[in-house]
């Protein structure tokens, strides 16, 4: 009958775009897991560069490859001590570097026995806020397999949009050079 | 023609992404190679069913077979068994402390042989120094007890003599665990032999008088 045909036609018109959009969801999720995404920063360990509540743009392409990273990049990685958490820190040392860790008295020593040698495909991360950061000084070098992505830009709040993340770089004097 | 090409591409990309998502977050069926898990898994021709529910070490127990990324090479994946959970105390490898493995024993034998064949004092002194340097107390990190830190696991292969595992690359963070092996199929066998040798990979660990 004519009325039945029109109702099914309108129903089709309504549901078809919805179903088509649902089939695009896996593509969006894959894109967000492997190319780029956004993230919200929590905690004080990266002050003054990144404050709690900031939103950043995250570049995820090739994020488990050591060659994608340079010293002083800001990255996100799964916490070694708790795989459910994600930490944001700055890379201070790459594979094969020797670093001088910050010891418990917040001083450093160039005593050769206290040097940490970073193994293959591992990185040394520290927070910019030297006194309020649980980082590689606590849990040692981090495998790049745990890395989630590189922070490239701050996108929120708009007042700090696009600030230079390399302006303040945390602790200097980390690498041991002979 | 461009329209059909575009349509095919759009279907392909949607299917590939869906398959990739299932593969990463739910279930995977892939080949394993290597002798490090004998006799549980064959050296070649074994395909495992991996459940990704246990990704990142969720609800994982001691004795489970897991697939993880190698800490020193995240592009490579390893299948090993968990033999230490956070808080456990592990004796790294008592077999490395065996006198039969010690290089110093071999040196001592050489000295013994040389004495019969008369060696000069310089060479004898050098051999004694070498024996001293290579003795267990100086070299062995394997005879130590270590405690597994929180969020990490200790992995070993079932074939201990032929396995590169936690005894080499130390504790593995749970964030590197990609899934748990629940079953395996052996394609060396025929279809009639229990569907290509299908078997559940069981966790045979139990605690002696442990928690209920």
Coordinates of C-alpha atoms in Angstrom, one line a residue:
Chain A
X1 CA 0.0 0.0 0.0
X2 CA 1.2 3.5 -0.7
X3 CA 1.5 4.7 3.0
X4 CA 3.7 1.7 3.9
X5 CA 6.1 2.5 1.0
X6 CA 6.5 6.1 2.1
X7 CA 7.1 5.2 5.8
X8 CA 9.8 2.6 4.9
X9 CA 11.3 5.1 2.5
X10 CA 11.6 7.8 5.2
X11 CA 12.9 5.3 7.7
X12 CA 15.6 4.2 5.2
X13 CA 16.5 7.8 4.6
X14 CA 16.9 8.3 8.4
X15 CA 18.8 5.2 9.3
X16 CA 21.1 4.8 6.2
X17 CA 23.4 7.7 7.0
X18 CA 23.6 6.6 10.6
X19 CA 24.6 3.1 9.6
X20 CA 27.2 4.4 7.1
X21 CA 28.7 6.7 9.8
X22 CA 29.0 3.7 12.1
X23 CA 31.1 1.9 9.5
X24 CA 33.5 4.8 9.5
X25 CA 34.1 4.6 13.3
X26 CA 36.9 1.9 13.1
X27 CA 38.7 4.1 10.6
X28 CA 38.5 7.1 12.9
X29 CA 39.7 5.0 15.9
X30 CA 42.6 3.5 13.9
X31 CA 43.6 7.0 12.8
X32 CA 43.5 8.2 16.4
X33 CA 45.6 5.3 17.6
X34 CA 48.3 5.4 15.0
X35 CA 48.4 8.9 13.3
X36 CA 47.4 11.7 15.7
X37 CA 45.1 12.5 18.5
X38 CA 44.7 15.0 21.4
X39 CA 45.4 14.5 25.1
X40 CA 44.7 16.3 28.3
X41 CA 47.6 16.9 30.7
X42 CA 47.2 16.2 34.4
X43 CA 49.6 16.9 37.2
X44 CA 52.4 19.3 37.9
X45 CA 55.5 17.4 36.8
X46 CA 55.9 19.3 33.5
X47 CA 55.4 22.8 34.8
X48 CA 56.1 25.5 33.6
X49 CA 55.9 24.1 30.1
X50 CA 52.6 22.2 30.5
X51 CA 50.1 22.9 33.2
X52 CA 47.4 20.6 34.5
X53 CA 44.3 20.9 32.4
X54 CA 46.1 21.7 29.1
X55 CA 45.1 20.0 26.0
X56 CA 47.9 19.0 23.6
X57 CA 48.2 17.7 20.0
X58 CA 49.7 14.2 20.0
X59 CA 51.6 12.8 17.0
X60 CA 51.5 9.1 17.2
X61 CA 53.0 8.0 13.9
X62 CA 55.9 5.5 14.4
X63 CA 55.8 6.2 18.2
X64 CA 57.6 2.9 19.2
X65 CA 60.6 3.7 17.0
X66 CA 63.6 5.2 18.7
X67 CA 64.6 7.1 15.6
X68 CA 61.4 9.2 15.8
X69 CA 62.7 10.9 18.9
X70 CA 65.3 13.5 19.6
X71 CA 66.6 14.7 23.0
X72 CA 64.3 17.3 24.7
X73 CA 61.1 16.0 22.9
X74 CA 58.0 15.9 25.1
X75 CA 56.4 12.5 25.0
X76 CA 53.6 10.4 26.4
X77 CA 54.2 6.9 27.5
X78 CA 52.6 4.1 29.5
X79 CA 53.9 4.1 33.1
X80 CA 56.4 1.3 33.7
X81 CA 55.1 0.8 37.2
X82 CA 51.4 0.8 36.3
X83 CA 50.3 0.0 32.8
X84 CA 47.0 1.7 33.2
X85 CA 48.5 5.2 33.6
X86 CA 50.0 7.4 31.0
X87 CA 52.8 9.8 31.9
X88 CA 54.0 12.9 30.1
X89 CA 57.7 13.7 30.4
X90 CA 60.6 15.1 28.4
X91 CA 63.3 12.9 26.9
X92 CA 66.7 13.7 28.3
X93 CA 68.6 10.7 27.1
X94 CA 68.4 8.3 24.1
X95 CA 69.7 4.8 23.7
X96 CA 73.4 4.2 24.4
X97 CA 73.8 7.6 26.3
X98 CA 75.2 7.7 29.8
X99 CA 73.2 9.9 32.1
X100 CA 73.8 11.3 35.6
X101 CA 70.7 10.6 37.6
X102 CA 69.4 13.0 40.1
X103 CA 70.0 11.3 43.4
X104 CA 67.8 11.5 46.5
X105 CA 69.4 14.6 47.9
X106 CA 68.5 16.5 44.7
X107 CA 72.2 16.9 43.9
X108 CA 74.1 15.2 41.1
X109 CA 77.4 13.5 41.1
X110 CA 79.7 12.6 38.3
X111 CA 80.9 9.6 40.1
X112 CA 81.3 7.0 37.4
X113 CA 79.7 4.2 39.4
X114 CA 76.4 6.2 39.7
X115 CA 76.1 6.7 35.9
X116 CA 73.2 5.0 34.2
X117 CA 73.9 3.5 30.8
X118 CA 70.7 3.5 28.7
X119 CA 70.2 0.2 26.8
X120 CA 69.1 -0.3 23.2
X121 CA 65.7 1.1 22.3
X122 CA 65.3 2.8 25.8
X123 CA 65.0 6.4 26.7
X124 CA 65.6 8.5 29.8
X125 CA 62.7 10.8 30.7
X126 CA 62.5 13.6 33.2
X127 CA 59.8 16.1 34.1
X128 CA 60.5 19.8 33.8
X129 CA 59.4 20.4 37.4
X130 CA 62.6 18.9 38.9
X131 CA 61.3 18.7 42.5
X132 CA 57.8 17.3 41.7
X133 CA 58.4 14.6 39.2
X134 CA 58.4 10.8 39.4
X135 CA 60.4 9.9 36.3
X136 CA 63.4 7.8 35.1
X137 CA 65.2 8.9 38.2
X138 CA 62.8 6.6 40.0
X139 CA 62.0 3.8 37.6
X140 CA 65.0 3.8 35.3
X141 CA 65.2 3.9 31.5
X142 CA 61.9 3.4 29.6
X143 CA 61.5 1.1 26.6
X144 CA 60.2 2.8 23.5
X145 CA 57.6 0.0 23.3
X146 CA 55.8 1.8 26.0
X147 CA 55.7 5.2 24.2
X148 CA 52.3 6.4 23.1
X149 CA 53.1 9.6 21.2
X150 CA 55.0 12.9 20.8
X151 CA 53.5 16.2 22.1
X152 CA 53.9 18.7 19.3
X153 CA 51.7 21.7 20.2
X154 CA 49.5 23.0 23.0
X155 CA 46.0 23.5 21.6
X156 CA 44.1 24.6 24.8
X157 CA 43.9 27.1 26.6
X158 CA 43.9 29.4 23.6
X159 CA 46.0 31.9 25.5
X160 CA 48.9 29.5 25.3
X161 CA 48.1 28.1 21.9
X162 CA 51.3 27.1 20.1
X163 CA 53.8 28.0 22.8
X164 CA 57.3 26.8 22.3
X165 CA 57.8 23.5 24.2
X166 CA 61.5 23.8 24.0
X167 CA 61.8 27.1 25.8
X168 CA 62.4 25.6 29.3
X169 CA 64.0 22.2 29.2
X170 CA 64.1 21.0 32.7
X171 CA 67.4 19.8 34.3
X172 CA 70.5 20.5 32.3
X173 CA 73.7 18.6 32.8
X174 CA 72.0 15.2 32.5
X175 CA 74.2 13.6 29.8
X176 CA 77.7 12.4 30.8
X177 CA 80.2 13.4 28.2
X178 CA 83.8 12.1 28.5
Chain B
X1 CA 34.6 4.6 -13.3
X2 CA 36.1 7.0 -10.7
X3 CA 33.0 6.6 -8.6
X4 CA 33.4 2.8 -8.4
X5 CA 37.1 3.1 -7.7
X6 CA 36.4 5.5 -4.9
X7 CA 33.7 3.2 -3.6
X8 CA 36.0 0.2 -3.6
X9 CA 38.7 2.2 -1.9
X10 CA 36.3 3.3 0.7
X11 CA 35.0 -0.2 1.4
X12 CA 38.6 -1.5 1.6
X13 CA 39.8 1.1 4.0
X14 CA 36.8 0.5 6.3
X15 CA 37.3 -3.3 6.3
X16 CA 41.0 -3.0 6.9
X17 CA 40.6 -0.7 9.8
X18 CA 37.9 -3.0 11.3
X19 CA 40.2 -6.0 10.9
X20 CA 43.1 -4.1 12.5
X21 CA 41.0 -3.1 15.4
X22 CA 39.8 -6.7 16.1
X23 CA 43.4 -7.8 15.7
X24 CA 44.7 -5.3 18.2
X25 CA 42.0 -5.4 20.8
X26 CA 40.2 -8.7 20.6
X27 CA 41.7 -11.7 19.0
X28 CA 44.7 -12.7 16.8
X29 CA 45.7 -15.9 15.0
X30 CA 49.3 -15.9 13.9
X31 CA 52.4 -18.1 13.5
X32 CA 55.1 -18.6 16.0
X33 CA 58.7 -19.6 15.3
X34 CA 61.5 -20.7 17.6
X35 CA 62.5 -23.4 20.0
X36 CA 62.2 -21.4 23.2
X37 CA 58.7 -22.7 24.1
X38 CA 59.3 -26.4 23.4
X39 CA 57.4 -28.7 24.2
X40 CA 54.4 -26.4 24.6
X41 CA 54.8 -24.8 21.2
X42 CA 56.5 -26.5 18.2
X43 CA 59.6 -24.9 16.7
X44 CA 57.9 -24.4 13.3
X45 CA 54.4 -24.7 12.0
X46 CA 52.5 -23.8 15.2
X47 CA 49.8 -21.1 15.0
X48 CA 48.5 -19.6 18.2
X49 CA 45.2 -18.1 19.2
X50 CA 45.9 -14.9 21.2
X51 CA 43.3 -13.2 23.3
X52 CA 43.8 -9.5 23.5
X53 CA 41.6 -9.1 26.5
X54 CA 44.7 -9.5 28.6
X55 CA 46.6 -6.6 26.9
X56 CA 48.7 -4.5 29.2
X57 CA 48.7 -7.3 31.8
X58 CA 45.0 -7.1 32.7
X59 CA 44.0 -10.1 34.9
X60 CA 47.2 -11.9 34.0
X61 CA 48.4 -14.7 36.4
X62 CA 51.7 -16.4 37.0
X63 CA 52.0 -19.4 34.6
X64 CA 50.1 -17.8 31.7
X65 CA 51.7 -17.9 28.2
X66 CA 51.8 -14.4 26.8
X67 CA 52.8 -12.5 23.7
X68 CA 54.9 -9.4 24.5
X69 CA 57.0 -6.9 22.7
X70 CA 60.7 -7.3 23.5
X71 CA 62.0 -4.4 25.7
X72 CA 65.2 -4.0 23.7
X73 CA 63.4 -4.2 20.3
X74 CA 59.7 -3.3 20.4
X75 CA 59.1 -4.3 16.8
X76 CA 59.8 -7.9 17.7
X77 CA 57.4 -10.0 19.6
X78 CA 58.1 -12.9 21.9
X79 CA 56.0 -15.7 23.3
X80 CA 57.0 -16.6 26.8
X81 CA 55.5 -17.8 30.1
X82 CA 55.1 -15.6 33.1
X83 CA 57.2 -17.1 36.0
X84 CA 57.2 -14.0 38.3
X85 CA 54.5 -11.5 39.2
X86 CA 55.1 -8.1 40.9
X87 CA 56.4 -8.6 44.4
X88 CA 57.8 -12.1 43.8
X89 CA 61.4 -12.9 44.5
X90 CA 63.2 -14.7 41.7
X91 CA 66.5 -16.7 41.6
X92 CA 67.7 -15.7 38.2
X93 CA 69.3 -18.8 36.9
X94 CA 70.9 -21.4 39.3
X95 CA 72.1 -23.5 36.4
X96 CA 74.6 -20.7 35.4
X97 CA 76.3 -21.3 38.8
X98 CA 77.0 -24.9 38.1
X99 CA 80.6 -25.9 38.3
X100 CA 80.2 -27.6 34.9
X101 CA 79.4 -24.3 33.3
X102 CA 82.2 -22.4 34.8
X103 CA 84.9 -21.2 32.6
X104 CA 87.3 -21.4 35.5
X105 CA 86.8 -25.2 35.7
X106 CA 87.9 -25.4 32.1
X107 CA 90.9 -23.3 32.8
X108 CA 91.8 -25.5 35.8
X109 CA 91.6 -28.6 33.6
X110 CA 93.9 -26.9 31.1
X111 CA 96.4 -26.1 33.9
X112 CA 96.2 -29.8 35.0
X113 CA 96.9 -30.9 31.4
X114 CA 99.7 -28.4 31.0
X115 CA 101.4 -29.4 34.2
X116 CA 101.8 -32.9 32.7
X117 CA 103.3 -31.3 29.6
X118 CA 105.4 -28.7 31.5
X119 CA 104.4 -25.1 30.8
X120 CA 106.5 -22.1 31.7
X121 CA 105.9 -19.9 34.8
X122 CA 104.6 -16.9 32.8
X123 CA 101.9 -18.9 31.1
X124 CA 101.0 -20.7 34.4
X125 CA 100.6 -17.4 36.1
X126 CA 98.4 -16.1 33.3
X127 CA 96.2 -19.1 33.5
X128 CA 95.8 -18.7 37.2
X129 CA 94.8 -15.0 36.8
X130 CA 92.2 -16.0 34.1
X131 CA 90.8 -18.7 36.4
X132 CA 90.4 -16.2 39.2
X133 CA 88.8 -13.6 37.0
X134 CA 86.2 -16.0 35.6
X135 CA 85.2 -17.7 38.8
X136 CA 81.5 -17.6 39.7
X137 CA 81.8 -15.1 42.6
X138 CA 83.1 -12.4 40.3
X139 CA 81.0 -13.0 37.1
X140 CA 77.8 -14.4 38.1
X141 CA 74.8 -12.1 38.2
X142 CA 72.8 -15.3 37.7
X143 CA 73.1 -16.7 41.2
X144 CA 71.3 -13.6 42.6
X145 CA 67.9 -13.1 44.0
X146 CA 65.9 -10.2 42.5
X147 CA 62.5 -8.8 43.4
X148 CA 60.0 -8.1 40.7
X149 CA 59.0 -4.4 40.9
X150 CA 55.3 -3.3 40.7
X151 CA 53.9 -3.3 37.2
X152 CA 56.6 -5.7 35.8
X153 CA 56.7 -9.4 35.2
X154 CA 59.5 -12.1 34.9
X155 CA 59.3 -14.1 31.6
X156 CA 60.9 -17.4 30.8
X157 CA 60.6 -19.7 27.9
X158 CA 59.6 -23.3 28.6
X159 CA 62.8 -24.5 27.0
X160 CA 65.2 -22.9 29.4
X161 CA 68.4 -24.0 27.7
X162 CA 67.4 -22.4 24.4
X163 CA 65.5 -19.2 25.4
X164 CA 66.4 -15.6 25.4
X165 CA 64.1 -14.2 28.1
X166 CA 64.0 -12.2 31.3
X167 CA 67.3 -13.7 32.3
X168 CA 68.8 -11.6 29.5
X169 CA 66.7 -8.5 29.2
X170 CA 65.5 -8.2 32.8
X171 CA 62.0 -7.4 34.0
X172 CA 59.3 -6.7 31.4
X173 CA 56.8 -3.9 32.1
X174 CA 53.2 -5.0 31.8
X175 CA 52.6 -2.3 29.3
X176 CA 54.5 -4.4 26.7
X177 CA 52.2 -7.4 27.1
X178 CA 50.2 -7.7 23.9
X179 CA 47.9 -10.6 24.7
X180 CA 47.6 -14.1 26.2
X181 CA 47.9 -17.4 24.3
X182 CA 44.8 -19.4 24.9
X183 CA 45.1 -22.2 22.3
X184 CA 47.3 -23.4 19.5
X185 CA 47.0 -25.3 16.2
X186 CA 49.8 -27.4 14.8
X187 CA 49.7 -27.3 11.0
X188 CA 52.3 -30.0 10.8
X189 CA 49.5 -32.4 11.7
X190 CA 46.6 -33.2 9.4
X191 CA 43.0 -31.9 9.6
X192 CA 41.8 -35.2 10.9
X193 CA 44.2 -35.2 13.8
X194 CA 41.9 -33.1 16.1
X195 CA 41.5 -30.3 13.6
X196 CA 45.1 -29.7 12.9
X197 CA 46.3 -30.5 16.4
X198 CA 44.2 -28.0 18.3
X199 CA 44.9 -27.8 22.0
X200 CA 44.3 -25.4 24.8
X201 CA 47.4 -23.9 26.2
X202 CA 46.9 -24.4 29.9
X203 CA 48.3 -22.7 33.0
X204 CA 49.5 -25.5 35.2
X205 CA 50.9 -23.4 38.0
X206 CA 49.5 -23.7 41.5
X207 CA 50.6 -22.3 44.8
X208 CA 51.5 -24.6 47.6
X209 CA 49.4 -23.9 50.6
X210 CA 48.9 -20.4 49.1
X211 CA 46.0 -18.0 48.9
X212 CA 42.5 -19.5 48.5

